[in-house]
Amino acid sequence: MATTSTTGSTLLQPLSNAVQLPIDQVNFVVCQLSALLAAIWFRTYLHSSKTSSFIRHVVATLLGLYLAFFCFGWYALHFLVQSGISYCIMIIIGVESMHKYCFVFALGYLTVCQITRVYIFDYGQYSADFSGPMMIITQKITSLAYEIHDGMFRKDEELTPSQRGLAVRRMPSLLEYVSYTCNFMGILAGPLCSYKDYITFIEGRPSHMTQSSENGKEEIQHERTDPSPNAAVAEKLLVCGLSLLFHLTISNLLPVEYNIDEHFQATASWPTKATYLYISLLAARPKYYFAWTLADAINNAAGFGFRGYDRNGVARWDLISNLQIQKIEMSTSFKMFLDNWNIQTALWLKRVCYERASFSPTIQTFFLSAIWHGVYPGYYLTFLTGVLMTLAARAMRSNFRHHFINPPQLKLCYDVITWVATQITISYTVVPFVLLSVKPSFTFYSSWYYCLHICSIVVLLLLPVKKTQRGKTTHENVQLSLSKKFDERKNSLEQNNFSTTNNVCNQNQDTGSRHSSITQ
């Protein structure tokens, strides 16, 4: 019998027992499937052409709060408390400084809740994991606060093109605000979306869509009617089904914890260790594919997420998509992996931290990412390792890649080698994120003799770092040039090129079952 404590409803306990899964995971999946059905009903019977935005806001909010209370019981009150106090700060403090106060409060409240969940409730368990949805709500609160500050206080000429496009020019009403933070489409698993995109969807206002032209650039199209999302939803549900099947049948057979098994460490050869490391982390990803793709499908089913048309005129329903599975699995660079994993969180980090930091934006972004994720020691070990890996990967790529572009056979060989190196490095980096605790994490790294840490340091010490204008390093200029390209495109329609290492392993704790921790 699958037994675990839960603060949510026990109505589905018989189903939990039948499928041999914890009740909190069953509640989550059933609620998300219910949200999918509600989204279809919402688009069909409460379409913006038939219903006022007031009714759509009310229904979306009430359904969201019901799902939250079903999954988490009275712990869902934290969602309202965090949102409510943040809204009061916006009203009382004023647009000049409220973004700073909202940021500190929302992130601080989230951290207190995470500490409570980790050190008062079961360490490493999914039970009562109410902090997962709060991570998404924190993103929404802080994003909106900065967008209001940009739109109502700062001058347009002070804003980047992306900030100007996302800027909110009036204070949202309480209903609009709560609908944005707690709507049924995203309260359990996100993903993050911009406030302007959400309000445009609720009100049914025509939005400026994009279409890829022959040269690959995106052209703005005006007032295009959104096509049916049915094909996109069906495709994403197929991905969800395959991911869930893989997770239930294969993932448990390849535990990440086996990487630190004493017998395995003592007897396995290095090729065997590297192969199992890759396979075990590969097997850990489908639960994220399932949860994030299902969340995307729910939004699409409600009519939210249309991005425009590609060069062939095919509708693109990836406005708020969180990942691109094919690019993740075929990544030939650290950056390519990060750019396609948990995309919306990467956008959030860029908008509220990276492009606003007055000094060391990369370090500040890593630090914010670590705090936002939680208080497990393994998270911080992963981020510290990720800093080294990211910088070393950039140095290697900038110094060597241009030598292997031609001929095609040489580039193919380069791609194969970099694919292997990227997948092993990513897996090596995120092991502590899965193990959670300090002792097993150091046990793993010790068994590998900290070899990738040492190699990264050697690379950074030996490879030349070219100085450019204003004394910035190559690493910084790569990021700045990418940021410029991002800003030239339509806001919130592009993937983030400044994904940070948190995206390797972002664990929306509400989106799937946790790996069991190994106690220190």
Coordinates of C-alpha atoms in Angstrom, one line a residue:
M1 CA 0.0 0.0 0.0
A2 CA 1.3 3.5 -0.9
T3 CA 1.2 5.5 2.2
T4 CA 2.6 8.9 2.9
S5 CA 1.4 11.9 4.9
T6 CA -0.4 14.7 3.1
T7 CA -2.0 17.9 4.2
G8 CA -4.3 17.8 1.2
S9 CA -7.4 15.8 0.5
T10 CA -7.4 12.1 1.2
L11 CA -10.4 11.5 -1.1
L12 CA -8.2 9.7 -3.6
Q13 CA -6.5 7.4 -1.1
P14 CA -8.2 4.3 -2.7
L15 CA -6.7 5.3 -6.0
S16 CA -3.4 5.9 -4.4
N17 CA -3.5 2.4 -2.9
A18 CA -4.5 0.9 -6.2
V19 CA -1.6 2.5 -8.3
Q20 CA 0.9 2.2 -5.4
L21 CA 1.8 5.8 -5.5
P22 CA 1.9 8.4 -2.7
I23 CA -1.4 10.2 -2.2
D24 CA 0.2 13.7 -2.7
Q25 CA 1.5 12.7 -6.1
V26 CA -1.9 11.2 -7.0
N27 CA -3.6 14.4 -5.9
F28 CA -1.2 16.5 -8.0
V29 CA -1.7 14.5 -11.2
V30 CA -5.5 14.3 -10.8
C31 CA -5.7 18.0 -10.1
Q32 CA -3.6 18.8 -13.2
L33 CA -5.8 16.5 -15.3
S34 CA -8.9 18.2 -13.9
A35 CA -7.3 21.6 -14.7
L36 CA -6.8 20.3 -18.3
L37 CA -10.5 19.6 -18.6
A38 CA -11.4 22.9 -16.9
A39 CA -9.1 24.6 -19.4
I40 CA -11.1 23.1 -22.3
W41 CA -14.3 24.2 -20.7
F42 CA -12.9 27.6 -20.0
R43 CA -11.9 28.2 -23.6
T44 CA -15.2 26.8 -25.0
Y45 CA -17.8 28.3 -22.7
L46 CA -16.0 31.3 -21.1
H47 CA -14.2 32.5 -24.2
S48 CA -13.3 36.2 -24.1
S49 CA -15.7 36.8 -27.0
K50 CA -18.6 35.4 -25.0
T51 CA -17.7 36.4 -21.4
S52 CA -16.5 39.5 -19.6
S53 CA -13.0 39.6 -18.3
F54 CA -14.4 40.0 -14.8
I55 CA -16.1 36.6 -15.0
R56 CA -13.0 35.0 -16.5
H57 CA -10.8 36.4 -13.7
V58 CA -13.2 35.2 -11.0
V59 CA -13.5 31.7 -12.4
A60 CA -9.8 31.2 -13.1
T61 CA -9.0 32.4 -9.5
L62 CA -11.6 30.2 -7.7
L63 CA -10.7 27.1 -9.7
G64 CA -7.0 27.7 -8.9
L65 CA -7.6 28.1 -5.2
Y66 CA -9.8 25.0 -5.1
L67 CA -7.0 22.9 -6.7
A68 CA -4.5 24.4 -4.3
F69 CA -6.6 23.5 -1.2
F70 CA -7.3 20.1 -2.6
C71 CA -3.6 19.4 -2.9
F72 CA -2.2 21.2 0.1
G73 CA -5.0 21.8 2.5
W74 CA -4.6 24.8 4.8
Y75 CA -1.0 25.2 3.7
A76 CA -2.5 26.8 0.5
L77 CA -3.3 29.8 2.7
H78 CA 0.4 30.7 2.3
F79 CA -0.2 31.4 -1.3
L80 CA -2.8 34.0 -0.4
V81 CA -0.8 35.5 2.5
Q82 CA 2.3 35.9 0.3
S83 CA 0.3 37.4 -2.5
G84 CA -1.8 39.6 -0.3
I85 CA 1.0 41.1 1.7
S86 CA 3.0 41.7 -1.5
Y87 CA 0.0 43.5 -3.0
C88 CA -0.3 45.7 0.1
I89 CA 3.4 46.6 -0.2
M90 CA 2.8 47.6 -3.8
I91 CA -0.1 49.9 -2.8
I92 CA 1.5 51.4 0.3
I93 CA 5.1 51.8 -0.6
G94 CA 4.6 53.3 -4.0
V95 CA 6.1 52.6 -7.4
E96 CA 9.5 54.2 -6.7
S97 CA 10.6 51.5 -4.3
M98 CA 8.0 48.9 -4.0
H99 CA 9.8 46.5 -6.4
K100 CA 12.7 46.2 -3.9
Y101 CA 10.4 45.6 -0.9
C102 CA 8.3 43.1 -2.8
F103 CA 11.4 41.3 -3.9
V104 CA 12.8 41.0 -0.4
F105 CA 9.5 40.1 1.2
A106 CA 8.4 37.5 -1.4
L107 CA 11.8 35.8 -1.5
G108 CA 12.1 35.9 2.3
Y109 CA 8.7 34.5 2.8
L110 CA 9.4 31.7 0.4
T111 CA 12.7 30.9 2.2
V112 CA 11.0 30.7 5.6
C113 CA 8.5 28.3 4.2
Q114 CA 11.2 26.2 2.6
I115 CA 13.1 26.1 5.9
T116 CA 9.9 25.0 7.7
R117 CA 9.2 22.3 5.1
V118 CA 12.8 20.9 5.1
Y119 CA 13.7 21.0 8.8
I120 CA 10.3 20.7 10.5
F121 CA 8.6 18.3 8.1
D122 CA 10.1 15.2 6.6
Y123 CA 13.6 16.0 5.1
G124 CA 13.7 15.3 1.4
Q125 CA 10.1 14.1 1.2
Y126 CA 7.3 15.3 -1.1
S127 CA 4.8 15.4 1.7
A128 CA 3.3 18.9 2.4
D129 CA 5.5 20.3 -0.3
F130 CA 3.5 23.6 -0.5
S131 CA 6.7 25.5 -1.3
G132 CA 6.7 24.3 -4.9
P133 CA 3.8 26.5 -6.1
M134 CA 5.1 29.3 -3.9
M135 CA 8.3 29.3 -6.1
I136 CA 6.1 30.1 -9.1
I137 CA 4.1 32.7 -7.2
T138 CA 7.3 34.4 -6.0
Q139 CA 8.4 34.7 -9.6
K140 CA 5.1 36.3 -10.6
I141 CA 5.1 38.7 -7.7
T142 CA 8.6 39.9 -8.2
S143 CA 8.3 40.1 -12.0
L144 CA 5.1 42.1 -11.7
A145 CA 6.7 44.5 -9.2
Y146 CA 9.6 45.3 -11.5
E147 CA 7.3 45.6 -14.5
I148 CA 5.1 48.1 -12.6
H149 CA 8.2 50.0 -11.5
D150 CA 9.4 50.2 -15.1
G151 CA 6.1 51.3 -16.4
M152 CA 5.0 53.8 -13.8
F153 CA 8.2 55.3 -12.5
R154 CA 11.2 54.9 -14.9
K155 CA 11.5 56.8 -18.1
D156 CA 11.1 55.0 -21.4
E157 CA 14.6 55.9 -22.5
E158 CA 16.0 54.3 -19.4
L159 CA 14.5 50.9 -20.3
T160 CA 15.8 48.2 -22.5
P161 CA 13.5 47.2 -25.4
S162 CA 12.4 44.0 -23.4
Q163 CA 11.7 46.0 -20.3
R164 CA 9.7 48.6 -22.3
G165 CA 7.6 45.9 -23.9
L166 CA 6.8 44.2 -20.5
A167 CA 6.3 47.4 -18.6
V168 CA 2.9 47.7 -16.8
R169 CA 1.4 51.2 -17.0
R170 CA -1.3 51.0 -14.4
M171 CA -1.6 49.3 -11.0
P172 CA -3.5 46.0 -11.3
S173 CA -6.8 45.6 -9.4
L174 CA -6.8 43.1 -6.6
L175 CA -8.8 40.7 -8.7
E176 CA -6.4 41.0 -11.7
Y177 CA -3.5 40.5 -9.3
V178 CA -4.8 37.4 -7.6
S179 CA -6.0 35.9 -10.9
Y180 CA -2.5 36.3 -12.2
T181 CA -0.8 34.7 -9.3
C182 CA -3.3 32.0 -8.4
N183 CA -5.2 31.0 -11.6
F184 CA -6.0 27.3 -12.1
M185 CA -3.8 27.0 -15.2
G186 CA -0.5 27.7 -13.4
I187 CA -1.0 27.5 -9.7
L188 CA 0.4 23.9 -9.3
A189 CA 3.2 23.8 -11.8
G190 CA 3.4 27.1 -13.5
P191 CA 5.0 28.1 -15.8
L192 CA 5.8 31.7 -15.3
C193 CA 4.2 34.2 -17.7
S194 CA 4.4 37.9 -18.0
Y195 CA 1.5 39.9 -16.5
K196 CA 0.8 41.6 -19.8
D197 CA 0.5 38.3 -21.7
Y198 CA -1.8 37.0 -19.1
I199 CA -4.1 40.1 -19.1
T200 CA -4.1 40.1 -22.9
F201 CA -5.3 36.5 -22.8
I202 CA -8.0 37.1 -20.2
E203 CA -9.4 40.2 -21.9
G204 CA -9.1 38.7 -25.4
R205 CA -7.3 41.8 -26.8
P206 CA -5.5 41.3 -30.1
S207 CA -1.8 40.8 -29.5
H208 CA 1.1 41.4 -31.8
M209 CA 2.2 38.0 -33.0
T210 CA 5.3 37.0 -34.7
Q211 CA 6.0 35.0 -37.8
S212 CA 9.4 33.7 -39.0
S213 CA 10.4 35.0 -42.4
E214 CA 12.6 33.3 -44.9
N215 CA 15.8 34.8 -43.4
G216 CA 15.0 33.4 -40.0
K217 CA 14.1 36.8 -38.4
E218 CA 10.7 37.4 -36.8
E219 CA 8.3 39.9 -38.3
I220 CA 5.5 41.4 -36.3
Q221 CA 2.0 40.7 -37.4
H222 CA -1.0 42.5 -36.0
E223 CA -4.3 41.3 -34.6
R224 CA -4.1 37.7 -35.8
T225 CA -6.9 35.4 -34.5
D226 CA -5.6 32.6 -32.4
P227 CA -5.9 29.2 -34.1
S228 CA -7.2 26.1 -32.4
P229 CA -4.7 24.7 -29.9
N230 CA -6.1 21.1 -30.2
A231 CA -3.2 19.8 -32.2
A232 CA -0.6 21.3 -30.0
V233 CA -2.4 20.0 -26.9
A234 CA -2.7 16.5 -28.3
E235 CA 1.0 16.5 -29.2
K236 CA 2.0 17.6 -25.7
L237 CA -0.2 15.1 -24.0
L238 CA 1.5 12.4 -26.1
V239 CA 4.8 13.6 -24.7
C240 CA 3.4 13.5 -21.2
G241 CA 2.2 10.0 -21.6
L242 CA 5.5 8.7 -22.9
S243 CA 7.4 10.6 -20.2
L244 CA 5.2 9.3 -17.4
L245 CA 5.5 5.7 -18.8
F246 CA 9.3 6.0 -18.8
H247 CA 9.3 7.4 -15.3
L248 CA 7.1 4.7 -13.9
T249 CA 8.8 1.8 -15.6
I250 CA 12.5 2.8 -16.1
S251 CA 13.5 5.6 -13.7
N252 CA 13.2 3.5 -10.5
L253 CA 15.4 0.9 -12.0
L254 CA 18.3 3.4 -12.4
P255 CA 18.5 5.3 -9.1
V256 CA 21.0 8.1 -9.0
E257 CA 22.0 6.9 -5.5
Y258 CA 23.6 3.9 -7.0
N259 CA 26.5 6.2 -8.2
I260 CA 27.7 6.3 -4.6
D261 CA 27.2 2.6 -3.8
E262 CA 30.3 1.3 -2.2
H263 CA 30.4 -2.0 -4.2
F264 CA 29.8 -0.1 -7.5
Q265 CA 32.5 2.4 -6.7
A266 CA 35.0 -0.3 -5.9
T267 CA 34.4 -2.6 -8.8
A268 CA 33.1 -0.5 -11.7
S269 CA 35.5 0.8 -14.4
W270 CA 35.7 4.4 -15.3
P271 CA 33.7 3.9 -18.6
T272 CA 31.1 2.1 -16.6
K273 CA 30.9 4.8 -14.0
A274 CA 30.5 7.5 -16.6
T275 CA 27.9 5.5 -18.6
Y276 CA 25.8 4.9 -15.5
L277 CA 26.1 8.5 -14.3
Y278 CA 24.7 9.7 -17.7
I279 CA 22.0 7.0 -17.9
S280 CA 20.8 7.5 -14.3
L281 CA 20.5 11.3 -14.7
L282 CA 18.8 10.8 -18.1
A283 CA 16.3 8.6 -16.3
A284 CA 15.6 11.3 -13.7
R285 CA 14.5 13.9 -16.3
P286 CA 11.2 12.4 -17.6
K287 CA 9.3 13.4 -14.5
Y288 CA 10.1 17.0 -15.3
Y289 CA 9.2 16.5 -18.9
F290 CA 5.9 15.2 -17.8
A291 CA 5.0 17.9 -15.3
W292 CA 6.2 20.9 -17.3
T293 CA 4.7 19.7 -20.6
L294 CA 1.4 18.9 -18.9
A295 CA 1.4 22.4 -17.4
D296 CA 2.1 23.9 -20.9
A297 CA -0.8 21.8 -22.4
I298 CA -3.2 23.1 -19.7
N299 CA -2.5 26.7 -20.6
N300 CA -2.7 25.9 -24.3
A301 CA -6.0 24.1 -23.9
A302 CA -7.4 27.3 -22.3
G303 CA -6.2 29.3 -25.3
F304 CA -3.1 30.8 -23.6
G305 CA 0.4 30.4 -25.1
F306 CA 0.0 31.2 -28.8
R307 CA 3.2 32.7 -30.1
G308 CA 2.6 33.2 -33.8
Y309 CA 3.4 31.3 -36.9
D310 CA 6.6 29.8 -38.2
R311 CA 7.9 30.4 -41.7
N312 CA 5.7 27.6 -43.0
G313 CA 2.6 29.2 -41.5
V314 CA 2.3 26.6 -38.7
A315 CA 0.9 27.8 -35.4
R316 CA 3.4 27.9 -32.6
W317 CA 2.0 27.3 -29.1
D318 CA 5.3 27.7 -27.2
L319 CA 4.9 31.3 -25.7
I320 CA 5.3 30.0 -22.2
S321 CA 6.9 26.6 -22.8
N322 CA 9.4 25.6 -20.2
L323 CA 11.7 23.2 -22.2
Q324 CA 12.6 21.8 -25.5
I325 CA 13.3 18.1 -25.0
Q326 CA 15.1 17.4 -28.3
K327 CA 17.6 20.2 -27.9
I328 CA 18.2 19.2 -24.2
E329 CA 19.1 15.7 -25.1
M330 CA 21.1 16.6 -28.1
S331 CA 23.0 19.5 -26.5
T332 CA 26.6 19.9 -27.6
S333 CA 27.4 22.7 -25.1
F334 CA 26.6 23.6 -21.6
K335 CA 24.9 26.8 -22.8
M336 CA 22.6 24.9 -25.2
F337 CA 21.4 22.6 -22.4
L338 CA 20.8 25.6 -20.1
D339 CA 19.0 27.6 -22.8
N340 CA 16.4 24.9 -23.3
W341 CA 15.8 23.7 -19.7
N342 CA 13.3 25.6 -17.5
I343 CA 13.2 28.5 -19.9
Q344 CA 10.7 30.7 -18.0
T345 CA 12.8 30.6 -14.8
A346 CA 15.8 31.7 -16.9
L347 CA 13.7 34.6 -18.2
W348 CA 12.8 35.6 -14.7
L349 CA 16.4 35.5 -13.5
K350 CA 17.5 37.7 -16.4
R351 CA 14.7 40.2 -16.0
V352 CA 14.8 40.7 -12.2
C353 CA 18.5 40.2 -11.6
Y354 CA 21.0 39.8 -14.4
E355 CA 20.1 42.9 -16.5
R356 CA 19.6 45.0 -13.4
A357 CA 22.7 44.1 -11.5
S358 CA 25.2 46.9 -11.0
F359 CA 28.2 44.6 -10.5
S360 CA 29.0 40.9 -11.1
P361 CA 25.6 40.0 -12.7
T362 CA 26.6 36.4 -13.2
I363 CA 27.5 35.8 -9.5
Q364 CA 24.4 37.7 -8.3
T365 CA 22.2 35.6 -10.6
F366 CA 23.7 32.3 -9.4
F367 CA 23.1 33.5 -5.8
L368 CA 19.5 34.4 -6.4
S369 CA 18.9 31.1 -8.2
A370 CA 20.3 29.2 -5.2
I371 CA 18.2 31.1 -2.7
W372 CA 15.0 30.6 -4.8
H373 CA 15.5 26.9 -5.1
G374 CA 15.6 26.2 -1.4
V375 CA 17.8 25.3 1.5
Y376 CA 19.0 21.7 0.8
P377 CA 22.9 21.7 0.9
G378 CA 23.0 19.8 -2.3
Y379 CA 21.5 22.7 -4.2
Y380 CA 24.3 25.0 -3.2
L381 CA 27.0 22.4 -4.1
T382 CA 25.4 22.1 -7.5
F383 CA 25.4 25.8 -8.1
L384 CA 29.0 26.3 -6.9
T385 CA 30.0 23.5 -9.3
G386 CA 27.9 25.0 -12.0
V387 CA 29.7 28.3 -11.8
L388 CA 33.0 26.6 -12.6
M389 CA 31.5 24.4 -15.3
T390 CA 29.8 27.3 -17.0
L391 CA 32.8 29.6 -17.1
A392 CA 35.1 26.7 -18.2
A393 CA 32.7 25.7 -20.9
R394 CA 32.5 29.2 -22.3
A395 CA 36.3 29.5 -22.3
M396 CA 36.7 26.2 -24.1
R397 CA 34.1 27.1 -26.7
S398 CA 35.4 30.6 -27.4
N399 CA 38.9 29.4 -27.8
F400 CA 38.4 26.2 -29.8
R401 CA 35.1 26.0 -31.6
H402 CA 36.0 28.2 -34.5
H403 CA 38.8 25.8 -35.5
F404 CA 36.3 23.0 -36.1
I405 CA 33.6 24.6 -38.2
N406 CA 34.9 23.3 -41.5
P407 CA 35.0 20.8 -43.2
P408 CA 31.6 19.2 -42.2
Q409 CA 33.3 15.9 -41.2
L410 CA 35.5 17.7 -38.7
K411 CA 32.5 19.6 -37.3
L412 CA 30.6 16.3 -36.9
C413 CA 33.5 14.8 -35.0
Y414 CA 33.6 18.0 -32.8
D415 CA 29.8 17.7 -32.2
V416 CA 30.0 14.1 -31.1
I417 CA 32.9 14.8 -28.7
T418 CA 31.2 17.9 -27.3
W419 CA 27.9 16.1 -26.9
V420 CA 29.6 13.4 -24.8
A421 CA 31.5 16.0 -22.7
T422 CA 28.3 18.1 -22.2
Q423 CA 26.1 15.2 -21.0
I424 CA 28.8 13.9 -18.6
T425 CA 29.5 17.4 -17.2
I426 CA 25.8 18.2 -16.8
S427 CA 25.2 14.9 -15.0
Y428 CA 28.3 15.4 -12.8
T429 CA 27.1 18.8 -11.8
V430 CA 23.5 18.0 -10.8
V431 CA 24.2 14.8 -8.7
P432 CA 24.2 16.8 -5.4
F433 CA 20.9 18.4 -6.4
V434 CA 19.3 14.9 -6.5
L435 CA 21.1 13.6 -3.4
L436 CA 20.3 16.7 -1.4
S437 CA 22.7 16.1 1.5
V438 CA 26.3 17.1 2.0
K439 CA 27.8 13.7 2.9
P440 CA 26.6 11.7 -0.1
S441 CA 27.4 14.5 -2.5
F442 CA 31.0 14.7 -1.3
T443 CA 31.1 10.9 -1.4
F444 CA 30.2 11.1 -5.1
Y445 CA 32.7 13.8 -6.0
S446 CA 35.4 12.0 -4.0
S447 CA 34.8 8.9 -6.0
W448 CA 35.5 10.9 -9.1
Y449 CA 38.5 12.6 -7.5
Y450 CA 36.9 16.0 -8.1
C451 CA 38.3 15.6 -11.6
L452 CA 35.9 17.9 -13.4
H453 CA 36.3 20.6 -10.8
I454 CA 40.1 20.4 -11.2
C455 CA 39.8 20.4 -15.0
S456 CA 37.6 23.5 -14.9
I457 CA 40.0 25.4 -12.7
V458 CA 42.9 24.4 -14.9
V459 CA 41.0 25.6 -18.0
L460 CA 40.2 29.0 -16.5
L461 CA 43.8 29.4 -15.4
L462 CA 45.5 28.4 -18.7
L463 CA 43.2 29.5 -21.4
P464 CA 43.5 33.2 -22.5
V465 CA 40.7 35.5 -21.6
K466 CA 40.6 38.2 -24.3
K467 CA 40.1 41.8 -23.2
T468 CA 37.7 43.9 -25.2
Q469 CA 36.2 47.3 -25.0
R470 CA 35.7 48.8 -21.5
G471 CA 37.9 46.0 -20.2
K472 CA 35.2 43.4 -20.2
T473 CA 36.2 39.8 -20.6
T474 CA 35.1 37.6 -23.4
H475 CA 32.8 35.8 -21.0
E476 CA 31.0 39.0 -20.2
N477 CA 30.8 40.2 -23.8
V478 CA 29.3 36.9 -24.9
Q479 CA 26.5 37.5 -22.4
L480 CA 26.0 41.1 -23.3
S481 CA 25.9 40.4 -27.0
L482 CA 23.3 37.7 -26.4
S483 CA 21.3 40.1 -24.3
K484 CA 21.2 42.7 -27.1
K485 CA 19.9 40.1 -29.5
F486 CA 17.3 39.1 -27.0
D487 CA 16.1 42.7 -26.5
E488 CA 15.7 43.2 -30.3
R489 CA 13.1 40.6 -30.4
K490 CA 9.5 40.7 -29.1
N491 CA 9.3 40.5 -25.3
S492 CA 8.5 37.3 -23.7
L493 CA 8.5 35.4 -27.0
E494 CA 12.0 34.3 -27.0
Q495 CA 14.1 31.8 -25.0
N496 CA 16.5 33.2 -22.5
N497 CA 20.2 33.2 -23.6
F498 CA 21.3 33.9 -20.1
S499 CA 20.1 30.7 -18.4
T500 CA 22.0 30.1 -15.3
T501 CA 23.1 26.8 -13.8
N502 CA 19.9 26.6 -11.7
N503 CA 18.2 25.6 -14.9
V504 CA 20.1 22.5 -15.2
C505 CA 18.3 21.2 -12.2
N506 CA 15.5 23.4 -11.4
Q507 CA 13.2 21.3 -9.3
N508 CA 9.7 22.7 -9.2
Q509 CA 9.0 20.8 -6.1
D510 CA 5.3 20.7 -6.9
T511 CA 5.7 19.1 -10.3
G512 CA 6.7 15.6 -9.5
S513 CA 7.8 13.2 -6.9
R514 CA 11.1 14.0 -5.1
H515 CA 14.0 11.7 -5.0
S516 CA 14.4 10.3 -1.5
S517 CA 17.2 12.0 0.3
I518 CA 20.1 10.3 1.9
T519 CA 20.5 11.6 5.4
Q520 CA 23.7 13.2 6.4

